[in-house]
Each structure stands twice: as C-alpha cells, then as structure tokens.
PDB file of C-alpha atoms in Angstrom:
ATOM      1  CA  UNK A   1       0.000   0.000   0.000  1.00  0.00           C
ATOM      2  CA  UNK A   2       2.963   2.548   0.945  1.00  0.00           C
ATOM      3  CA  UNK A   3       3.968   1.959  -2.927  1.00  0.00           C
ATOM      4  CA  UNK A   4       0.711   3.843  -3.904  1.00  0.00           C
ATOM      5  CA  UNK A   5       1.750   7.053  -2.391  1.00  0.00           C
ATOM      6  CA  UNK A   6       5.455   6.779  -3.444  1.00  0.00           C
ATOM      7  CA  UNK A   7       3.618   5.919  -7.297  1.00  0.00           C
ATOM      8  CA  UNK A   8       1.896   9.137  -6.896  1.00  0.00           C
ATOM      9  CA  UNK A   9       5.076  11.330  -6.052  1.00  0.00           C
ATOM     10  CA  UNK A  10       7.050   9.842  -8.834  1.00  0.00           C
ATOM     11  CA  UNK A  11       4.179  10.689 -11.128  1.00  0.00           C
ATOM     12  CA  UNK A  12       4.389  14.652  -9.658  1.00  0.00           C
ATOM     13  CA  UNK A  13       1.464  14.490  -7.544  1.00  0.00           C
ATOM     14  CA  UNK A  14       2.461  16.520  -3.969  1.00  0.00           C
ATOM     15  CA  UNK A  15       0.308  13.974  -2.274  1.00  0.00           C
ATOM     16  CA  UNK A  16      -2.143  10.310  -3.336  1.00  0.00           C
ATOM     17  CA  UNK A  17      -5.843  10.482  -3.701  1.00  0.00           C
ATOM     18  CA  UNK A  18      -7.866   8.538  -1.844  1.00  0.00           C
ATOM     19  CA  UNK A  19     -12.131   8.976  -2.616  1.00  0.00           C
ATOM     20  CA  UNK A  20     -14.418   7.591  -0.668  1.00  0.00           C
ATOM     21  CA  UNK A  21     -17.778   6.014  -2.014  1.00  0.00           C
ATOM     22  CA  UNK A  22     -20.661   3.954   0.006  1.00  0.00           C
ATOM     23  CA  UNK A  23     -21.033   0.629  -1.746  1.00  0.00           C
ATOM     24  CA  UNK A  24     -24.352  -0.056  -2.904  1.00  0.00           C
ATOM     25  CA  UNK A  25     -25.583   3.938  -3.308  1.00  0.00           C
ATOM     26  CA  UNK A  26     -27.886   4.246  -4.616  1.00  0.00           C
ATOM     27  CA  UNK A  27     -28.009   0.870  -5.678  1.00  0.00           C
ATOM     28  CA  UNK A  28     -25.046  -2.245  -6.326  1.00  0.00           C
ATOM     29  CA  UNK A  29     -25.159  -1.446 -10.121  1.00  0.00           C
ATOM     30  CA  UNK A  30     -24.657   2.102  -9.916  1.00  0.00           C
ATOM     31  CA  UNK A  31     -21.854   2.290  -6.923  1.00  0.00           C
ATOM     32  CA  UNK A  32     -19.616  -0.067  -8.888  1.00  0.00           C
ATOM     33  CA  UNK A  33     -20.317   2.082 -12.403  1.00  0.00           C
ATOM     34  CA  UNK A  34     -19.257   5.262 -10.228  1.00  0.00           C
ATOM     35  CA  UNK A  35     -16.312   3.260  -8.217  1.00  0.00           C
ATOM     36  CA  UNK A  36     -15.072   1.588 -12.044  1.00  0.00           C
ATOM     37  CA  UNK A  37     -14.786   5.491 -13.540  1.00  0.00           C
ATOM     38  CA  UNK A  38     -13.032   7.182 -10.656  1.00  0.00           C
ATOM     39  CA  UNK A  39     -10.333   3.974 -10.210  1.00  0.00           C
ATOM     40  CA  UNK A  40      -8.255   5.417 -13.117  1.00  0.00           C
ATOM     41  CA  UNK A  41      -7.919   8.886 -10.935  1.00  0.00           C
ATOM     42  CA  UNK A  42      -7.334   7.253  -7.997  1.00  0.00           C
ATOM     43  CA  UNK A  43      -4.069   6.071  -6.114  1.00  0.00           C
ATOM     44  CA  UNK A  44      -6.158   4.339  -3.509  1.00  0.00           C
ATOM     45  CA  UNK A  45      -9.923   3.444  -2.879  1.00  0.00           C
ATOM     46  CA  UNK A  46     -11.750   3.898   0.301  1.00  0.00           C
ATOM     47  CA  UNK A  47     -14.992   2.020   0.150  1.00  0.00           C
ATOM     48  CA  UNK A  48     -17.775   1.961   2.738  1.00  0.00           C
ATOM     49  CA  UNK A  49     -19.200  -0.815   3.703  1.00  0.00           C
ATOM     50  CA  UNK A  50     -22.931   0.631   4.924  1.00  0.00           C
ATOM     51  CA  UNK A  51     -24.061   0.284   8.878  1.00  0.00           C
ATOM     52  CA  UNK A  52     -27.265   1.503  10.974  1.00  0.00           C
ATOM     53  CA  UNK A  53     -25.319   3.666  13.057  1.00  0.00           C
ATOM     54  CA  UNK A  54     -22.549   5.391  11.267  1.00  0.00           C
ATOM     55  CA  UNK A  55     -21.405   7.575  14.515  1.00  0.00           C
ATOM     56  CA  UNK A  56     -18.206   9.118  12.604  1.00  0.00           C
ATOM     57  CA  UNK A  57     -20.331  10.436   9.151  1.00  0.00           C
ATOM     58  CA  UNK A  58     -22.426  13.429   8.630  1.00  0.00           C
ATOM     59  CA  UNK A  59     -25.214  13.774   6.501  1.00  0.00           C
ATOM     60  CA  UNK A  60     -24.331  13.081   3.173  1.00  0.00           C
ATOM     61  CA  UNK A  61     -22.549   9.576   4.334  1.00  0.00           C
ATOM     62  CA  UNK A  62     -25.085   8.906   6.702  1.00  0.00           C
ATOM     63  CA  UNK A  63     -27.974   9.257   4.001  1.00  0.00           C
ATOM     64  CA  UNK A  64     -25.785   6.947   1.139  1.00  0.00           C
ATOM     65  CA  UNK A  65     -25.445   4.261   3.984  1.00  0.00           C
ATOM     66  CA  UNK A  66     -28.750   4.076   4.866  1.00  0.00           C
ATOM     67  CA  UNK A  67     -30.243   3.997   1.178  1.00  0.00           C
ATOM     68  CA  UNK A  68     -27.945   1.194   0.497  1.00  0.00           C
ATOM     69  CA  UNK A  69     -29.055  -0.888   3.473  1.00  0.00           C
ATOM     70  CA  UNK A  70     -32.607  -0.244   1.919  1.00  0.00           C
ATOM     71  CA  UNK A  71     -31.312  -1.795  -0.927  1.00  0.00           C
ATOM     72  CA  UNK A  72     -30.401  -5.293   0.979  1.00  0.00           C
ATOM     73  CA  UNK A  73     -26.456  -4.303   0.900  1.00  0.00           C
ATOM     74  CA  UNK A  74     -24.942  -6.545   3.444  1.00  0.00           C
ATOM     75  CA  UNK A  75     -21.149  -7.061   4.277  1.00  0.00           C
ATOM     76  CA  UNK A  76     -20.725 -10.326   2.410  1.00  0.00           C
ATOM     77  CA  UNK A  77     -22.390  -8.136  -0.382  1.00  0.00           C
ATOM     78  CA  UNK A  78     -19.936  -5.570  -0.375  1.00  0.00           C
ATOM     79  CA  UNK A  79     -17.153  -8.312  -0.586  1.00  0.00           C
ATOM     80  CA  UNK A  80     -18.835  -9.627  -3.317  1.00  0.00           C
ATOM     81  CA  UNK A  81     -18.469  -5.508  -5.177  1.00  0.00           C
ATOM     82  CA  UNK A  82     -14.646  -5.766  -4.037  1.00  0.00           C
ATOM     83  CA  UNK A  83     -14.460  -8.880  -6.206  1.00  0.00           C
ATOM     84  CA  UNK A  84     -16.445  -7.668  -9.148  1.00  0.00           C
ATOM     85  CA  UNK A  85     -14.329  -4.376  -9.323  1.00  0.00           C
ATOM     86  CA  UNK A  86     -11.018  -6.765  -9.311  1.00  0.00           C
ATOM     87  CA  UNK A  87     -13.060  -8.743 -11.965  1.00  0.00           C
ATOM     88  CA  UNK A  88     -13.264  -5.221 -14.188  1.00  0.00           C
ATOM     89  CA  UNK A  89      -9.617  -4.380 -14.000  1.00  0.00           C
ATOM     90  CA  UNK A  90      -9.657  -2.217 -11.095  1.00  0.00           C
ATOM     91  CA  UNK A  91      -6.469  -2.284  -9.678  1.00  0.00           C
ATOM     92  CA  UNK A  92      -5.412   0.242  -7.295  1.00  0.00           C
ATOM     93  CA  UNK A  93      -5.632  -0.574  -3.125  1.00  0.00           C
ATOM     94  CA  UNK A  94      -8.727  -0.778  -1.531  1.00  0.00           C
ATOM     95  CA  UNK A  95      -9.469  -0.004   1.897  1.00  0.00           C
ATOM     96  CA  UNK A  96     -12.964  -1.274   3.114  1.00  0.00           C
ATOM     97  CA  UNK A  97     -13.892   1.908   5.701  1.00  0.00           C
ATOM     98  CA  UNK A  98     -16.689  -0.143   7.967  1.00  0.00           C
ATOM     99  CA  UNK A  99     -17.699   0.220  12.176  1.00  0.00           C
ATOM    100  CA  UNK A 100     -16.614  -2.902  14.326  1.00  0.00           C
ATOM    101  CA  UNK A 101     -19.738  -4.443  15.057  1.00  0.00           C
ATOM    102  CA  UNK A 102     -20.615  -5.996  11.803  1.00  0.00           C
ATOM    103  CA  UNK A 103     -16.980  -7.231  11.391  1.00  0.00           C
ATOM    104  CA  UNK A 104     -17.013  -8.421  14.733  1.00  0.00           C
ATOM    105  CA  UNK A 105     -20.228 -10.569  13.672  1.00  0.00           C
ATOM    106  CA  UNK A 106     -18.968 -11.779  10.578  1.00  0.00           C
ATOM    107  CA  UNK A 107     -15.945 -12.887  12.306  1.00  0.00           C
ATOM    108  CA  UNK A 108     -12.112 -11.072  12.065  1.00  0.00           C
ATOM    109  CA  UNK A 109     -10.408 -13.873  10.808  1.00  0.00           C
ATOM    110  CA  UNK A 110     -13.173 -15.400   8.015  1.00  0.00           C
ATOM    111  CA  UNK A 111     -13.540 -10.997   7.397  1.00  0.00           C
ATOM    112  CA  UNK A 112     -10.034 -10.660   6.610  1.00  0.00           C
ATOM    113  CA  UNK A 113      -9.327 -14.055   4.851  1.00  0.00           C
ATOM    114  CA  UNK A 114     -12.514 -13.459   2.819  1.00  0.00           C
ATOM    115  CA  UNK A 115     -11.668  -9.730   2.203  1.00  0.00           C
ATOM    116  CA  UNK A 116      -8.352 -10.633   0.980  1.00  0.00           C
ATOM    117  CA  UNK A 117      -9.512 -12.933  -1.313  1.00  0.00           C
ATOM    118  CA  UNK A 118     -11.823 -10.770  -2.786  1.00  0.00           C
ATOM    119  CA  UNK A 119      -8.898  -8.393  -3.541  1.00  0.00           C
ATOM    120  CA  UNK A 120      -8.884  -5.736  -0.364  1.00  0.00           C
ATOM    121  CA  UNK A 121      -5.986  -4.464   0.675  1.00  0.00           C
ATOM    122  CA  UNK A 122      -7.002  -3.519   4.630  1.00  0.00           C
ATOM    123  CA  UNK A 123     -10.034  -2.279   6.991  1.00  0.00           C
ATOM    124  CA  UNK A 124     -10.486   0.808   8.287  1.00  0.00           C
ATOM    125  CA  UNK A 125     -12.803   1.029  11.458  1.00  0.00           C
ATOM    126  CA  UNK A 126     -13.708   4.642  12.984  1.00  0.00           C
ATOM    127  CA  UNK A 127     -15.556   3.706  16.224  1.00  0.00           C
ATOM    128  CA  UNK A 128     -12.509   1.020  17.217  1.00  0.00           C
ATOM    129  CA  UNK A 129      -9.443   3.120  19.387  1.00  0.00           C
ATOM    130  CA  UNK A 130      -6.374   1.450  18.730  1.00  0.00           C
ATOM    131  CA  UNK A 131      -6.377   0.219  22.353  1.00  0.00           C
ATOM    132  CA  UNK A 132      -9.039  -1.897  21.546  1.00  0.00           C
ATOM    133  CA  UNK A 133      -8.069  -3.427  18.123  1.00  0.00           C
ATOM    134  CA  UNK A 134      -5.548  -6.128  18.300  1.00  0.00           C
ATOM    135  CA  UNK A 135      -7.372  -8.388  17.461  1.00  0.00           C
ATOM    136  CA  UNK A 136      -8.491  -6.980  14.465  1.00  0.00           C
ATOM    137  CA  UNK A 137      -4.895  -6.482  13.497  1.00  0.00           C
ATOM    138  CA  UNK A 138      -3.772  -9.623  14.021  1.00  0.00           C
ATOM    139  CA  UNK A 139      -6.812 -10.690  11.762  1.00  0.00           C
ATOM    140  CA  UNK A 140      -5.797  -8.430   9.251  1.00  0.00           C
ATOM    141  CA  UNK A 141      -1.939  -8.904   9.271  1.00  0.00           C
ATOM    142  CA  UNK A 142      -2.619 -12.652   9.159  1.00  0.00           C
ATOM    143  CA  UNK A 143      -4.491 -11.979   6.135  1.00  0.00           C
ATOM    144  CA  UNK A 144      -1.544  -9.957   4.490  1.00  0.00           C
ATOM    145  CA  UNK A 145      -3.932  -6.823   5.030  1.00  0.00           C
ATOM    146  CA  UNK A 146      -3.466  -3.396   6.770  1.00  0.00           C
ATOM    147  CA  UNK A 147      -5.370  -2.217   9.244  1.00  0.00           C
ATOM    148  CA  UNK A 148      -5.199   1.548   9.072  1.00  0.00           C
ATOM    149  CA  UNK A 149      -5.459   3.578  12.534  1.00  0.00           C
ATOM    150  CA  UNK A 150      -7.405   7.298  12.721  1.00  0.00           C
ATOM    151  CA  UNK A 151      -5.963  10.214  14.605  1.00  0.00           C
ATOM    152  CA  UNK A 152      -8.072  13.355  15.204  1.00  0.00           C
ATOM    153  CA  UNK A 153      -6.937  16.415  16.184  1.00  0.00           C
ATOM    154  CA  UNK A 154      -7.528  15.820  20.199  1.00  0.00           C
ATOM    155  CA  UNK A 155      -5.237  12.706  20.076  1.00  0.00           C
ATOM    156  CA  UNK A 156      -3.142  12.632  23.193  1.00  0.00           C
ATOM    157  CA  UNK A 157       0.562  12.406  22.914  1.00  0.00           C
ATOM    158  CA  UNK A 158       0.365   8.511  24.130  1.00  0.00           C
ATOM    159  CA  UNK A 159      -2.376   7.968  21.869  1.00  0.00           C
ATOM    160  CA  UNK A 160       0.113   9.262  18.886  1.00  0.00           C
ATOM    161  CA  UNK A 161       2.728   7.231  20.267  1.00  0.00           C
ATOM    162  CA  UNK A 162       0.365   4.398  20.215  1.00  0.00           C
ATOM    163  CA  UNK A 163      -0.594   4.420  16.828  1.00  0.00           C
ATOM    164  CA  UNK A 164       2.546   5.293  15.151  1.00  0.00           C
ATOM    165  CA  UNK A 165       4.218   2.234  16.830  1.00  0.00           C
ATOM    166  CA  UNK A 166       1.487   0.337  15.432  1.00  0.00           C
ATOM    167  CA  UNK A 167       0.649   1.883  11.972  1.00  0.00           C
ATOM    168  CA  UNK A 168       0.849  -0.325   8.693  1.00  0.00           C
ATOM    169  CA  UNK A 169       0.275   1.216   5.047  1.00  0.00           C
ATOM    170  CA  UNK A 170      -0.396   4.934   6.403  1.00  0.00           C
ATOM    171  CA  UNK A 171      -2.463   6.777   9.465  1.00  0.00           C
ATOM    172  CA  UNK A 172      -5.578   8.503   8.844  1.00  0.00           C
ATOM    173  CA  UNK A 173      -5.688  11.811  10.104  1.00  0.00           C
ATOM    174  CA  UNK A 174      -8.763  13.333  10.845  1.00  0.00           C
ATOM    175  CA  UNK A 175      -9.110  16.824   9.795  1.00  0.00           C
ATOM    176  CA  UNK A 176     -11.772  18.820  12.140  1.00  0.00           C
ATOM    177  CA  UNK A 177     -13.008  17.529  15.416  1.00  0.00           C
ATOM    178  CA  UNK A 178     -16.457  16.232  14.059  1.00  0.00           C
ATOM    179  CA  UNK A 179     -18.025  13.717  11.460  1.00  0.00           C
ATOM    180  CA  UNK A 180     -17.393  13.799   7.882  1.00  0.00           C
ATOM    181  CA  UNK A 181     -18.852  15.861   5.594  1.00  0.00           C
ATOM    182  CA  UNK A 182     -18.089  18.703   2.734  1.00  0.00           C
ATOM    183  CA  UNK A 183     -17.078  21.792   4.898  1.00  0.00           C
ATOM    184  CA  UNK A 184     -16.368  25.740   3.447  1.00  0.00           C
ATOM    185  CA  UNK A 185     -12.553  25.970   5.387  1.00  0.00           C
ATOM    186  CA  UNK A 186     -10.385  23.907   6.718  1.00  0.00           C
ATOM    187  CA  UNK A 187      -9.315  23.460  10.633  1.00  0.00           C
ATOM    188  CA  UNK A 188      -6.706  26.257  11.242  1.00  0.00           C
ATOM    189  CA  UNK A 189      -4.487  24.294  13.011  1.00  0.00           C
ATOM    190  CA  UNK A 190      -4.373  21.174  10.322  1.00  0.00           C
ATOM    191  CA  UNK A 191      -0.310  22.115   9.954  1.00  0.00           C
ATOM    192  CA  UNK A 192       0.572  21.702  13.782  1.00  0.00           C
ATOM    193  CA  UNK A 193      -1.261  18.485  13.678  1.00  0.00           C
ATOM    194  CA  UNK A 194       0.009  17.135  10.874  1.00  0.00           C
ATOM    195  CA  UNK A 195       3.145  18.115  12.111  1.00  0.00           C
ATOM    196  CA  UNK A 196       2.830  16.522  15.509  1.00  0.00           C
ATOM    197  CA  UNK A 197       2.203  13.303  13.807  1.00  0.00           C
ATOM    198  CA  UNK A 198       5.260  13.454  11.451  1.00  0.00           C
ATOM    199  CA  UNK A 199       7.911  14.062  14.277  1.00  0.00           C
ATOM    200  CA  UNK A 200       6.916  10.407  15.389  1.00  0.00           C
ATOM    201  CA  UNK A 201       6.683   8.226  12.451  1.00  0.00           C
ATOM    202  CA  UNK A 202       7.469   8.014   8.609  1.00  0.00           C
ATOM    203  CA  UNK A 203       4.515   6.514   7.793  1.00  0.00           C
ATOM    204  CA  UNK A 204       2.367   8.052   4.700  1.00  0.00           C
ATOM    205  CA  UNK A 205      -0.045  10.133   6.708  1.00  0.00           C
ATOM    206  CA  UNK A 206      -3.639  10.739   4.906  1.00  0.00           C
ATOM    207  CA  UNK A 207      -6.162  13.490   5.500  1.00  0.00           C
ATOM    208  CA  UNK A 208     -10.277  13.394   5.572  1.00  0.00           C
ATOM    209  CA  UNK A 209     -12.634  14.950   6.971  1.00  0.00           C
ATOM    210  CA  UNK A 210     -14.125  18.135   5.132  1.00  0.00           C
ATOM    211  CA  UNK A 211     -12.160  18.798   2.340  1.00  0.00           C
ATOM    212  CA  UNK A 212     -14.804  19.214  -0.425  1.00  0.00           C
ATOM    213  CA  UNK A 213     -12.917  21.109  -3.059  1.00  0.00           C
ATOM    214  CA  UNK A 214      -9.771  20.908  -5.450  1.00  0.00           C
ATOM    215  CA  UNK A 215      -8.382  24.109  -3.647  1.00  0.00           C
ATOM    216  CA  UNK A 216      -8.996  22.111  -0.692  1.00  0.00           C
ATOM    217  CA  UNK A 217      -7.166  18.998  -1.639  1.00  0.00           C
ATOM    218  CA  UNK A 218      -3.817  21.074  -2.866  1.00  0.00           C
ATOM    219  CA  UNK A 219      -3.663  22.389   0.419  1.00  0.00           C
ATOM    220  CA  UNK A 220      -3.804  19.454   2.210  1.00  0.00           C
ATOM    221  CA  UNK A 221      -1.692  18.156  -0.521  1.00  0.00           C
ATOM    222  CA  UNK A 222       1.342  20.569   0.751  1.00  0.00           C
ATOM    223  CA  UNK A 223       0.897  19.121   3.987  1.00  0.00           C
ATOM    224  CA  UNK A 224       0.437  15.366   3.840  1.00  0.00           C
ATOM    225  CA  UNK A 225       0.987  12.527   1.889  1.00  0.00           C
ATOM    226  CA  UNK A 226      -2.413  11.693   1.157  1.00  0.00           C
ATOM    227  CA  UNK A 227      -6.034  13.336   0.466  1.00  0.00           C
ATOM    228  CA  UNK A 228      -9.404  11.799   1.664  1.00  0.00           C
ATOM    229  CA  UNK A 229     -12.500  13.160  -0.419  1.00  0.00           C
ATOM    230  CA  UNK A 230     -16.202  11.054   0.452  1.00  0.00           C
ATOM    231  CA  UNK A 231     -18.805  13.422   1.192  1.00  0.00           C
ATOM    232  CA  UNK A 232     -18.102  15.947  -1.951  1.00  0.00           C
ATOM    233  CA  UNK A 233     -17.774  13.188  -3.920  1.00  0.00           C
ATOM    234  CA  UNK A 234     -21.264  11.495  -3.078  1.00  0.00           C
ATOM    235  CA  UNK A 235     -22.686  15.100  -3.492  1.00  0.00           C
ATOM    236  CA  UNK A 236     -21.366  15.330  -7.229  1.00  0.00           C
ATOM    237  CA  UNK A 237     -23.219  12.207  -8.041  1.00  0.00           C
ATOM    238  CA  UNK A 238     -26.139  13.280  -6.461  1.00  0.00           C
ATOM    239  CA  UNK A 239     -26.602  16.237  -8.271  1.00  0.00           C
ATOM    240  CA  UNK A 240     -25.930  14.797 -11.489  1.00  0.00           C
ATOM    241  CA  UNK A 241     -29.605  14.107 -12.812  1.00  0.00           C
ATOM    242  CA  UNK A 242     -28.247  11.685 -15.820  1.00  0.00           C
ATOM    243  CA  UNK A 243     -24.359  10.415 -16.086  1.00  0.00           C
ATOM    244  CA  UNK A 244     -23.397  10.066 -12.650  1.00  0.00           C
ATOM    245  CA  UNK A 245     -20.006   7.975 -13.116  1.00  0.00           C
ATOM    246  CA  UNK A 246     -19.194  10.771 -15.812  1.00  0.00           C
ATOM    247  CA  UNK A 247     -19.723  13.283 -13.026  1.00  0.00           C
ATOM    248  CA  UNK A 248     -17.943  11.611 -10.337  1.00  0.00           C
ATOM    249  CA  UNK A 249     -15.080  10.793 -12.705  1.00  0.00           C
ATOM    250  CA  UNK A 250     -14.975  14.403 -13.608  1.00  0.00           C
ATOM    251  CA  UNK A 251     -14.812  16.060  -9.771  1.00  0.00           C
ATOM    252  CA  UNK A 252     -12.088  13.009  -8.677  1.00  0.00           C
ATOM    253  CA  UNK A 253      -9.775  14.570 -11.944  1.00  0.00           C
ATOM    254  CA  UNK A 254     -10.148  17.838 -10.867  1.00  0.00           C
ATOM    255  CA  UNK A 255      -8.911  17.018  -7.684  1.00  0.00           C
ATOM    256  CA  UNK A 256      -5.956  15.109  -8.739  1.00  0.00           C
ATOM    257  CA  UNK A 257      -5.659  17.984 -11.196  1.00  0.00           C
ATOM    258  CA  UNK A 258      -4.990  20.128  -8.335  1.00  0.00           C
ATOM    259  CA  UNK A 259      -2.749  18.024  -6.396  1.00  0.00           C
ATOM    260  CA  UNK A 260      -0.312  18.284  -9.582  1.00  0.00           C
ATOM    261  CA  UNK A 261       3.168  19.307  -8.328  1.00  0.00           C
ATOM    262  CA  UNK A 262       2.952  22.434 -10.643  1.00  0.00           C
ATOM    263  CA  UNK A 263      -0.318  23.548 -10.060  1.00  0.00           C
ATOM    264  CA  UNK A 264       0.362  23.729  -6.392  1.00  0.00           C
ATOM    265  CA  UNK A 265       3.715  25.562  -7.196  1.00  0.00           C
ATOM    266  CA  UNK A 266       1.574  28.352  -8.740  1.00  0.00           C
TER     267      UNK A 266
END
C-alpha cells in the first residue's frame, strides 16, 4: 500500500488520492459504475461498507449508507463488489472503511481471509481506538492486510505514540473535530497536527474529513501525503440528474488535477 503514495510522487502528484464512495448507493449497479470510472484517478480506494449507526459520518454519508441498506447491501455483499471491481480491471488498493460491530459478527479472521480474497488491501474502522483493536490487526496482518489507525486532532501524545508504533500502510488523520462531511474551510491548526504526527513516524499520513474542493485537496496536498475526499464526492453524483459515473469521474480529476506538483507551485 505505501507503494501507492510513493507511485503518486514519482508521477508529480504533492500527495495520493484517496475517494471515498458507500457501496451499494444508490443501488449495487450504480456504486460499482461510479467506483469503475473514478479507479483510473485514484491512487487508492476507500470504500464503505454501509451500517445503521454510522457515529463518525455526517449527513451526506449517513444518508448513502442508509439507502444502500434499503437496498439489501450486506457485508458479504460488499465483498462480493470488491471482487467484481477486481473482476473489471480495477487495480489500485482498496481499503474497506466499515464500524466494528458488523466485522465483529462476521468474524475477524473469516472478514479478513474473505476480504483478501476478494482483492482488499485492509479495513479501516472509525468507532474502534487502537487500544481496543488487536485483534483486528492480528486478523488483518494474518491476512496480508493493513489495518489503518485514525488520529483526530484531540489525540493525546500517548495515543500518537500508540498508533505510530502500530501503523501499517499509512495513518488517517482526521481533519476537524467532528463527522465527515463537505465543509467551506479547513481546521486552522491542520499544519501543527500534521506536524505533531510526522515528528513520530514516517509513515504516509492521509487526510479526511471536510475537504470538499480541489483548492482544498492542494492544500492538504502541501501538507500530507495523502487526500481523503467522500462526502463531496457522493454530493457530485447526487446532483448529477443523468451520467453520474461521468460526473464523479470528472470532480475526482479535478482534484488530482490540483494536487499536480505544478499547479500547487503556482
């Protein structure tokens, strides 16, 4: 996974992009069109697998999740999409973003043997603090899979330490204090965070959280190795009335238009 964001850098991007799209919104035919168009933009995927209680998403997350459970999505379902996307030449890392309790039920080590098999590359869980996720890391390194840890902004110094000790692939930094969703600025203090984080670890460290723009994404681009986009993303294909993998595919290249080494130079 680390050889994503060093593939970007040599291809003079200042940092990788990483969207974010619910699986199964607004239905399983339509996420994997919209997934299948942005891949070739993409240096990584970040694909959510939908729960009742999404505590870390705002609105715009919240609402995809909850149409695709009304569809029937379930986990094995969204392993299923992993493996179709594999099956239509997909081929950058994906990162299944889900909430413990369904993985829990499925089962960590059948969850990360299956998830491997369908072609995922590691887990990302919001609602489980590292202190609490061995388990699913030994699942997931038995598997040959990362499991990514989250940072937010309130993180305290041991809880750093913690997870950059423990980090595989890269650390997910969380932007604002707060659930996802498209925001107008970013936190003023991103830098000293992001900076905090650095001192302890070499890790590729990713951004989301609120960045909702191409502007957006440079800047975060000149700070970290890595840019999260979900909400924006799922708001571009909802307000495309006809062509809505067009329209996604469109707002991912601008923003890995603007994370261009030159157009962040200017």
């Amino acid at each position: 996974m680390a050889a994503a964001f060093a593939h970007a850098a040599r291809n003079g991007r200042a940092a990788a992009l990483m969207p974010y799209y619910t699986l199964g919104y607004p239905d399983r035919a339509a996420s994997l069109d919209v997934i299948t168009a942005i891949a070739p933009d993409s240096d990584l995927l970040e694909l959510g697998v939908p729960f009742s209680d999404p505590l870390a998403d705002g609105p715009t997350i919240q609402h995809s999740t909850q149409i695709s459970l009304e569809q029937g999505t379930t986990l094995r379902d969204c392993l299923d999409m992993v493996r179709e996307l594999r099956g239509r030449g997909v081929a950058v890392p994906i990162l299944l973003f889900g909430y413990y309790n369904p993985f829990l039920a499925y089962g960590l080590e059948a969850l990360a043997r299956d998830a491997a098999a369908a072609g995922a590359q590691g887990f990302i869980v919001p609602d489980l603090p590292p202190e609490e996720a061995a388990e699913m890391e030994a699942a997931a390194a038995q598997a040959g899979l990362a499991y990514v840890h989250l940072l937010a902004p309130t993180s305290s110094p041991h809880r750093i330490i913690t997870v950059t000790e423990r980090a595989r692939g890269f650390i997910y930094l969380v932007s604002v204090t707060g659930v996802t969703g498209a925001r107008q600025r970013l936190q003023s203090n991103l830098d000293e965070f992001v900076g905090r984080v650095r001192e302890r670890t070499d890790v590729p460290l990713a951004v989301g959280f609120g960045i909702s723009t191409p502007e957006q994404a440079a800047a975060i681009g000149r700070l970290a190795d890595g840019v999260i986009v979900g909400s924006a993303l799922i708001n571009a294909v909802d307000e495309a009335q006809v062509h809505k993998p067009a329209a996604a595919a469109a707002f991912v290249r601008a923003l890995r238009t603007a994370l261009e080494v030159n157009e962040i130079d200017e």
